[in-house]
Short mmCIF file of C-alpha atoms in Angstrom, two decimals:
data_model
loop_
_atom_site.label_atom_id
_atom_site.label_comp_id
_atom_site.label_asym_id
_atom_site.label_seq_id
_atom_site.Cartn_x
_atom_site.Cartn_y
_atom_site.Cartn_z
CA UNK S 173 0.00 0.00 0.00
CA UNK S 174 1.28 3.47 -0.91
CA UNK S 175 0.94 6.56 1.25
CA UNK S 176 -0.90 8.25 -1.65
CA UNK S 177 -3.66 5.64 -1.72
CA UNK S 178 -7.05 6.95 -0.54
CA UNK S 179 -8.57 5.33 2.53
CA UNK S 180 -12.21 5.53 3.61
CA UNK S 181 -13.76 4.27 6.84
CA UNK S 182 -17.50 4.02 7.48
CA UNK S 183 -19.95 2.63 10.02
CA UNK S 184 -18.51 0.81 12.99
CA UNK S 185 -14.96 1.31 11.67
CA UNK S 186 -15.22 5.03 12.43
CA UNK S 187 -16.26 4.39 16.03
CA UNK S 188 -13.90 1.50 16.76
CA UNK S 189 -10.79 2.96 15.11
CA UNK S 190 -11.02 6.70 15.68
CA UNK S 191 -13.17 7.26 18.79
CA UNK S 192 -13.27 4.37 21.26
CA UNK S 193 -9.47 4.22 21.70
CA UNK S 194 -9.57 7.86 22.84
CA UNK S 195 -12.80 7.99 24.82
CA UNK S 196 -13.25 4.55 26.41
CA UNK S 197 -11.58 2.58 29.16
CA UNK S 198 -8.44 4.14 30.58
CA UNK S 199 -8.71 7.12 28.23
CA UNK S 200 -12.18 7.94 29.51
CA UNK S 201 -10.98 7.59 33.11
CA UNK S 202 -8.24 10.12 32.42
CA UNK S 203 -10.80 12.56 31.02
CA UNK S 204 -12.84 12.08 34.19
CA UNK S 205 -16.22 12.51 32.53
CA UNK S 206 -19.10 10.43 31.19
CA UNK S 207 -18.92 9.52 27.50
CA UNK S 208 -21.87 8.07 25.55
CA UNK S 209 -21.87 6.73 21.98
CA UNK S 210 -24.45 6.40 19.26
CA UNK S 211 -27.56 6.82 21.38
CA UNK S 212 -30.75 7.29 19.34
CA UNK S 213 -31.33 10.86 18.20
CA UNK S 214 -32.22 13.13 19.90
CA UNK S 215 -29.61 12.11 22.47
CA UNK S 216 -31.31 12.04 25.86
CA UNK S 217 -29.59 11.20 29.13
CA UNK S 218 -31.65 10.00 32.07
CA UNK S 219 -30.51 10.05 35.67
CA UNK S 220 -32.50 8.27 38.36
CA UNK S 221 -32.13 9.30 41.98
CA UNK S 222 -32.65 6.71 44.67
CA UNK S 223 -35.90 7.08 46.63
CA UNK S 224 -35.65 7.94 50.28
CA UNK S 225 -37.56 6.58 53.26
CA UNK S 226 -38.58 3.33 51.58
CA UNK S 227 -39.10 1.49 54.87
CA UNK S 228 -42.73 0.86 55.78
CA UNK S 229 -44.38 -0.70 58.80
CA UNK S 230 -44.98 -4.40 58.16
CA UNK S 231 -48.60 -5.04 57.36
CA UNK S 232 -50.55 -6.88 54.71
CA UNK S 233 -51.18 -5.21 51.37
CA UNK S 234 -49.19 -2.68 49.31
CA UNK S 235 -48.27 0.58 51.01
CA UNK S 236 -47.20 2.31 47.82
CA UNK S 237 -43.81 3.69 48.72
CA UNK S 238 -42.23 6.69 47.00
CA UNK S 239 -41.43 6.87 43.31
CA UNK S 240 -37.82 7.38 42.26
CA UNK S 241 -37.12 10.82 40.85
CA UNK S 242 -35.94 11.01 37.25
CA UNK S 243 -33.90 13.82 35.72
CA UNK S 244 -33.78 13.95 31.94
CA UNK S 245 -31.48 16.07 29.78
CA UNK S 246 -31.33 16.26 26.00
CA UNK S 247 -27.82 16.82 24.64
CA UNK S 248 -27.69 19.37 21.84
CA UNK S 249 -25.80 17.53 19.08
CA UNK S 250 -23.90 19.36 16.32
CA UNK S 251 -22.57 18.10 13.02
CA UNK S 252 -18.79 18.37 13.16
CA UNK S 253 -16.22 18.22 10.38
CA UNK S 254 -12.60 17.58 11.36
CA UNK S 255 -10.01 18.34 8.68
CA UNK S 256 -6.23 18.38 8.56
CA UNK S 257 -3.70 18.78 5.77
CA UNK S 258 0.05 18.34 5.55
CA UNK S 259 2.64 18.86 2.88
CA UNK S 260 3.61 15.53 1.37
CA UNK S 261 7.13 15.77 2.78
CA UNK S 262 6.00 16.58 6.34
CA UNK S 263 3.29 13.93 6.21
CA UNK S 264 5.74 11.24 5.17
CA UNK S 265 8.13 12.22 7.97
CA UNK S 266 5.40 12.02 10.65
CA UNK S 267 4.06 8.71 9.35
CA UNK S 268 7.53 7.20 9.15
CA UNK S 269 8.30 8.28 12.72
CA UNK S 270 5.14 6.60 14.00
CA UNK S 271 5.96 3.40 12.09
CA UNK S 272 9.44 3.02 13.55
CA UNK S 273 8.15 3.88 17.05
CA UNK S 274 5.20 1.50 16.83
CA UNK S 275 4.63 -0.92 19.70
CA UNK S 276 2.73 -3.24 17.33
CA UNK S 277 -0.66 -2.46 18.89
CA UNK S 278 -3.22 -2.43 16.09
CA UNK S 279 -6.74 -1.07 15.80
CA UNK S 280 -8.27 -4.19 14.34
CA UNK S 281 -7.67 -6.25 11.22
CA UNK S 282 -7.92 -3.60 8.50
CA UNK S 283 -5.26 -4.27 5.90
CA UNK S 284 -2.47 -5.46 8.14
CA UNK S 285 -0.09 -2.67 7.08
CA UNK S 286 1.95 -0.57 9.47
CA UNK S 287 1.42 2.35 7.12
CA UNK S 288 -2.33 2.40 7.57
CA UNK S 289 -2.02 2.01 11.33
CA UNK S 290 0.31 5.00 11.49
CA UNK S 291 -1.98 7.16 9.35
CA UNK S 292 -5.07 6.33 11.40
CA UNK S 293 -3.17 6.96 14.65
CA UNK S 294 -2.05 10.39 13.45
CA UNK S 295 -5.60 11.48 12.62
CA UNK S 296 -7.10 9.77 15.67
CA UNK S 297 -4.91 11.87 17.95
CA UNK S 298 -5.94 15.05 16.14
CA UNK S 299 -9.66 14.21 16.46
CA UNK S 300 -9.29 13.28 20.13
CA UNK S 301 -7.62 16.57 21.01
CA UNK S 302 -10.16 18.57 19.02
CA UNK S 303 -13.08 16.91 20.81
CA UNK S 304 -11.40 17.14 24.25
CA UNK S 305 -10.67 20.85 24.00
CA UNK S 306 -14.06 21.75 22.50
CA UNK S 307 -16.00 19.83 25.15
CA UNK S 308 -14.42 22.19 27.71
CA UNK S 309 -14.21 25.62 26.07
CA UNK S 310 -16.29 25.23 22.92
CA UNK S 311 -18.61 28.20 22.33
CA UNK S 312 -20.83 28.61 19.28
CA UNK S 313 -20.98 32.34 20.10
CA UNK S 314 -17.19 32.63 19.93
CA UNK S 315 -16.98 34.56 23.22
CA UNK S 316 -15.10 32.08 25.40
CA UNK S 317 -12.79 30.65 22.75
CA UNK S 318 -12.32 30.28 19.01
CA UNK S 319 -13.61 26.68 19.15
CA UNK S 320 -17.14 27.13 17.82
CA UNK S 321 -18.36 23.73 16.59
CA UNK S 322 -20.40 22.97 19.74
CA UNK S 323 -20.85 24.39 23.23
CA UNK S 324 -18.56 23.03 25.93
CA UNK S 325 -18.90 22.76 29.68
CA UNK S 326 -17.75 26.30 30.45
CA UNK S 327 -20.31 27.81 28.08
CA UNK S 328 -23.00 25.91 29.99
CA UNK S 329 -21.47 27.04 33.29
CA UNK S 330 -21.61 30.69 32.24
CA UNK S 331 -25.19 30.35 30.98
CA UNK S 332 -26.30 28.54 34.14
CA UNK S 333 -24.47 30.70 36.66
CA UNK S 334 -27.55 31.34 38.76
CA UNK S 335 -27.75 27.62 39.54
CA UNK S 336 -24.04 27.09 40.19
CA UNK S 337 -21.97 27.77 43.29
CA UNK S 338 -19.24 29.92 41.81
CA UNK S 339 -16.57 32.43 42.75
CA UNK S 340 -14.93 34.81 40.28
CA UNK S 341 -11.24 35.43 40.89
CA UNK S 342 -9.88 38.94 40.52
CA UNK S 343 -6.56 39.63 38.80
CA UNK S 344 -4.89 39.82 42.22
CA UNK S 345 -6.27 36.45 43.30
CA UNK S 346 -5.30 34.43 40.23
CA UNK S 347 -3.28 32.34 40.43
CA UNK S 348 -3.98 31.50 44.06
CA UNK S 349 -2.75 28.83 46.44
CA UNK S 350 -3.96 25.50 45.13
CA UNK S 351 -4.97 23.94 48.46
CA UNK S 352 -6.92 27.05 49.45
CA UNK S 353 -8.73 26.98 46.11
CA UNK S 354 -9.65 23.31 46.43
CA UNK S 355 -10.92 23.94 49.94
CA UNK S 356 -12.98 26.98 48.88
CA UNK S 357 -14.55 24.97 46.09
CA UNK S 358 -15.65 22.31 48.59
CA UNK S 359 -16.95 24.82 51.14
CA UNK S 360 -19.18 26.62 48.64
CA UNK S 361 -20.52 23.37 47.10
CA UNK S 362 -24.23 22.64 47.44
CA UNK S 363 -25.52 20.12 49.95
CA UNK S 364 -26.65 17.95 47.03
CA UNK S 365 -23.10 17.80 45.69
CA UNK S 366 -21.50 17.12 49.07
CA UNK S 367 -23.98 14.31 49.71
CA UNK S 368 -22.58 12.42 46.69
CA UNK S 369 -19.11 12.11 48.19
CA UNK S 370 -19.81 8.65 49.62
CA UNK S 371 -20.50 7.32 46.10
CA UNK S 372 -16.87 7.92 45.11
CA UNK S 373 -17.54 9.80 41.87
CA UNK S 374 -16.58 13.34 42.86
CA UNK S 375 -13.67 14.91 41.03
CA UNK S 376 -11.80 18.21 40.92
CA UNK S 377 -11.02 19.54 37.43
CA UNK S 378 -8.31 22.18 37.63
CA UNK S 379 -6.33 24.33 35.21
CA UNK S 380 -2.67 23.58 34.58
CA UNK S 381 -1.40 26.42 36.77
CA UNK S 382 -3.38 25.20 39.78
CA UNK S 383 -2.39 21.60 39.13
CA UNK S 384 1.30 22.47 39.05
CA UNK S 385 0.92 24.67 42.13
CA UNK S 386 -0.72 21.77 43.98
CA UNK S 387 2.22 19.51 43.09
CA UNK S 388 4.66 22.10 44.44
CA UNK S 389 2.69 22.48 47.67
CA UNK S 390 2.71 18.71 48.19
CA UNK S 391 6.43 18.48 47.48
CA UNK S 392 7.19 21.28 49.94
CA UNK S 393 5.72 19.25 52.78
CA UNK S 394 8.94 17.22 52.81
CA UNK S 395 7.37 13.86 53.66
CA UNK S 396 8.46 10.50 52.23
CA UNK S 397 5.43 10.27 49.95
CA UNK S 398 6.27 13.64 48.42
CA UNK S 399 9.85 12.48 47.84
CA UNK S 400 8.59 9.34 46.08
CA UNK S 401 6.34 11.49 43.91
CA UNK S 402 9.34 13.57 42.83
CA UNK S 403 11.02 10.39 41.59
CA UNK S 404 8.05 8.57 40.12
CA UNK S 405 5.89 11.49 39.03
CA UNK S 406 2.30 12.17 40.07
CA UNK S 407 0.13 9.54 38.39
CA UNK S 408 -2.99 10.68 40.27
CA UNK S 409 -3.36 13.51 42.74
CA UNK S 410 -6.04 13.63 45.43
CA UNK S 411 -7.40 16.23 47.80
CA UNK S 412 -9.18 14.73 50.81
CA UNK S 413 -9.71 11.53 48.82
CA UNK S 414 -11.14 13.27 45.74
CA UNK S 415 -9.14 12.94 42.48
CA UNK S 416 -7.60 16.13 41.07
CA UNK S 417 -7.46 16.07 37.25
CA UNK S 418 -5.53 18.55 35.13
CA UNK S 419 -7.39 20.11 32.20
CA UNK S 420 -4.73 21.53 29.88
CA UNK S 421 -6.17 24.40 27.86
CA UNK S 422 -3.32 26.87 27.76
CA UNK S 423 -2.52 26.53 24.06
CA UNK S 424 -5.83 27.79 22.70
CA UNK S 425 -6.25 31.38 21.63
CA UNK S 426 -9.05 33.42 23.17
CA UNK S 427 -9.43 30.86 25.97
CA UNK S 428 -10.67 32.95 28.88
CA UNK S 429 -10.63 30.21 31.52
CA UNK S 430 -6.93 30.27 32.25
CA UNK S 431 -7.35 29.59 35.98
CA UNK S 432 -10.17 27.43 37.34
CA UNK S 433 -11.10 24.78 39.89
CA UNK S 434 -14.29 22.84 39.25
CA UNK S 435 -15.77 20.31 41.68
CA UNK S 436 -18.51 18.00 40.44
CA UNK S 437 -19.67 14.41 40.11
CA UNK S 438 -17.96 12.92 37.04
CA UNK S 439 -21.31 11.44 35.92
CA UNK S 440 -22.67 14.99 35.75
CA UNK S 441 -20.42 15.96 32.82
CA UNK S 442 -21.50 14.27 29.59
CA UNK S 443 -19.80 14.09 26.21
CA UNK S 444 -22.01 12.58 23.49
CA UNK S 445 -20.60 11.28 20.21
CA UNK S 446 -22.57 9.85 17.31
CA UNK S 447 -20.96 8.23 14.29
CA UNK S 448 -23.96 6.37 12.90
CA UNK S 449 -27.00 8.65 12.53
CA UNK S 450 -26.15 10.55 9.35
CA UNK S 451 -25.55 9.28 5.83
CA UNK S 452 -22.32 11.23 5.25
CA UNK S 453 -20.63 9.82 8.33
CA UNK S 454 -17.12 8.75 7.34
CA UNK S 455 -13.40 9.26 7.76
CA UNK S 456 -11.34 9.79 4.60
CA UNK S 457 -7.61 10.17 3.98
CA UNK S 458 -6.29 11.01 0.54
CA UNK S 459 -3.48 12.65 -1.43
CA UNK S 460 -4.08 15.82 -3.47
CA UNK S 461 -1.53 15.87 -6.31
CA UNK S 462 -2.34 19.45 -7.38
CA UNK S 463 -1.37 20.87 -3.98
CA UNK S 464 1.08 18.07 -3.17
CA UNK S 465 -0.44 17.56 0.25
CA UNK S 466 -2.09 14.80 2.22
CA UNK S 467 -5.56 15.50 3.55
CA UNK S 468 -7.72 13.92 6.24
CA UNK S 469 -11.40 14.49 6.99
CA UNK S 470 -13.90 13.12 9.52
CA UNK S 471 -17.62 13.88 9.80
CA UNK S 472 -19.59 13.02 12.94
CA UNK S 473 -21.97 14.41 15.58
CA UNK S 474 -20.81 15.73 18.95
CA UNK S 475 -22.22 17.57 21.96
CA UNK S 476 -21.43 18.20 25.61
CA UNK S 477 -23.58 19.27 28.54
CA UNK S 478 -23.97 19.38 32.31
CA UNK S 479 -26.83 17.26 33.60
CA UNK S 480 -27.56 19.04 36.89
CA UNK S 481 -26.29 22.60 37.39
CA UNK S 482 -26.69 22.26 41.15
CA UNK S 483 -23.90 19.66 41.20
CA UNK S 484 -21.24 22.16 40.15
CA UNK S 485 -18.92 24.21 42.35
CA UNK S 486 -16.45 26.33 40.42
CA UNK S 487 -13.86 29.02 41.05
CA UNK S 488 -12.55 30.70 37.93
CA UNK S 489 -11.04 33.84 36.52
CA UNK S 490 -13.42 36.42 35.13
CA UNK S 491 -13.51 36.32 31.34
#
């Protein structure tokens, strides 16, 4: 197979090759959110809360009990087109580097060529980063960032501010001490959010500056565990048993959320992807001889939303 040969993926190939490796299993755990695939359109997420006070005095007959409460949220899905292009020389260099560095992990039995694996890996990484960044700072209005294909979590946070426990940092306060910020985020959280702690799904999402500041504060404590972290790196950080996950967004122009700390239940943040409910769904890679460049294109549906605005506690810089 030549690098100039066109390649087209459709149906389940698109999902299994380009999306699930980035948004399932360990990759989804690292994102710290809830990811759903190919649910019937319109994409609706249902959350059932457990009923309280179900105990009844023992007596014959049916006492009725209390119905479980259901919260339903429809995710606004947008048609997305991902495109990249490289000069033929640069493209060959990147593909060749991935081939020689390959660990022989394939994406399924496609053609059995290392070339195709390297090409799909290159585009898969580009799609994954595009979706990851947009699900956080995407804004169809173009106010929060230049990523405008669909609205991300921070757009929903701004629009739902009256339902969210939030604190705006002034220029003098940002960046602030990481531990103090984590503590403030917990203190201002709603009772509904704090009550979910026992279920083990709470998570802090923090900007890179706060994440790095938290590492430095832990290292300065001078205990053996901090010394081991210096050697081995920080695989997972925690604050009072709650994971602290870095959200790296510093490389995007117009991104106004440079400093933030967001406490929520990871099941409350939903990314929805659909690669099956439109006829033009596909991923294509081809060579354009007129421009002497390699091109890649993917078409799919994507959306992100917050299920319950009450289950958010956020401290962020004013945009």
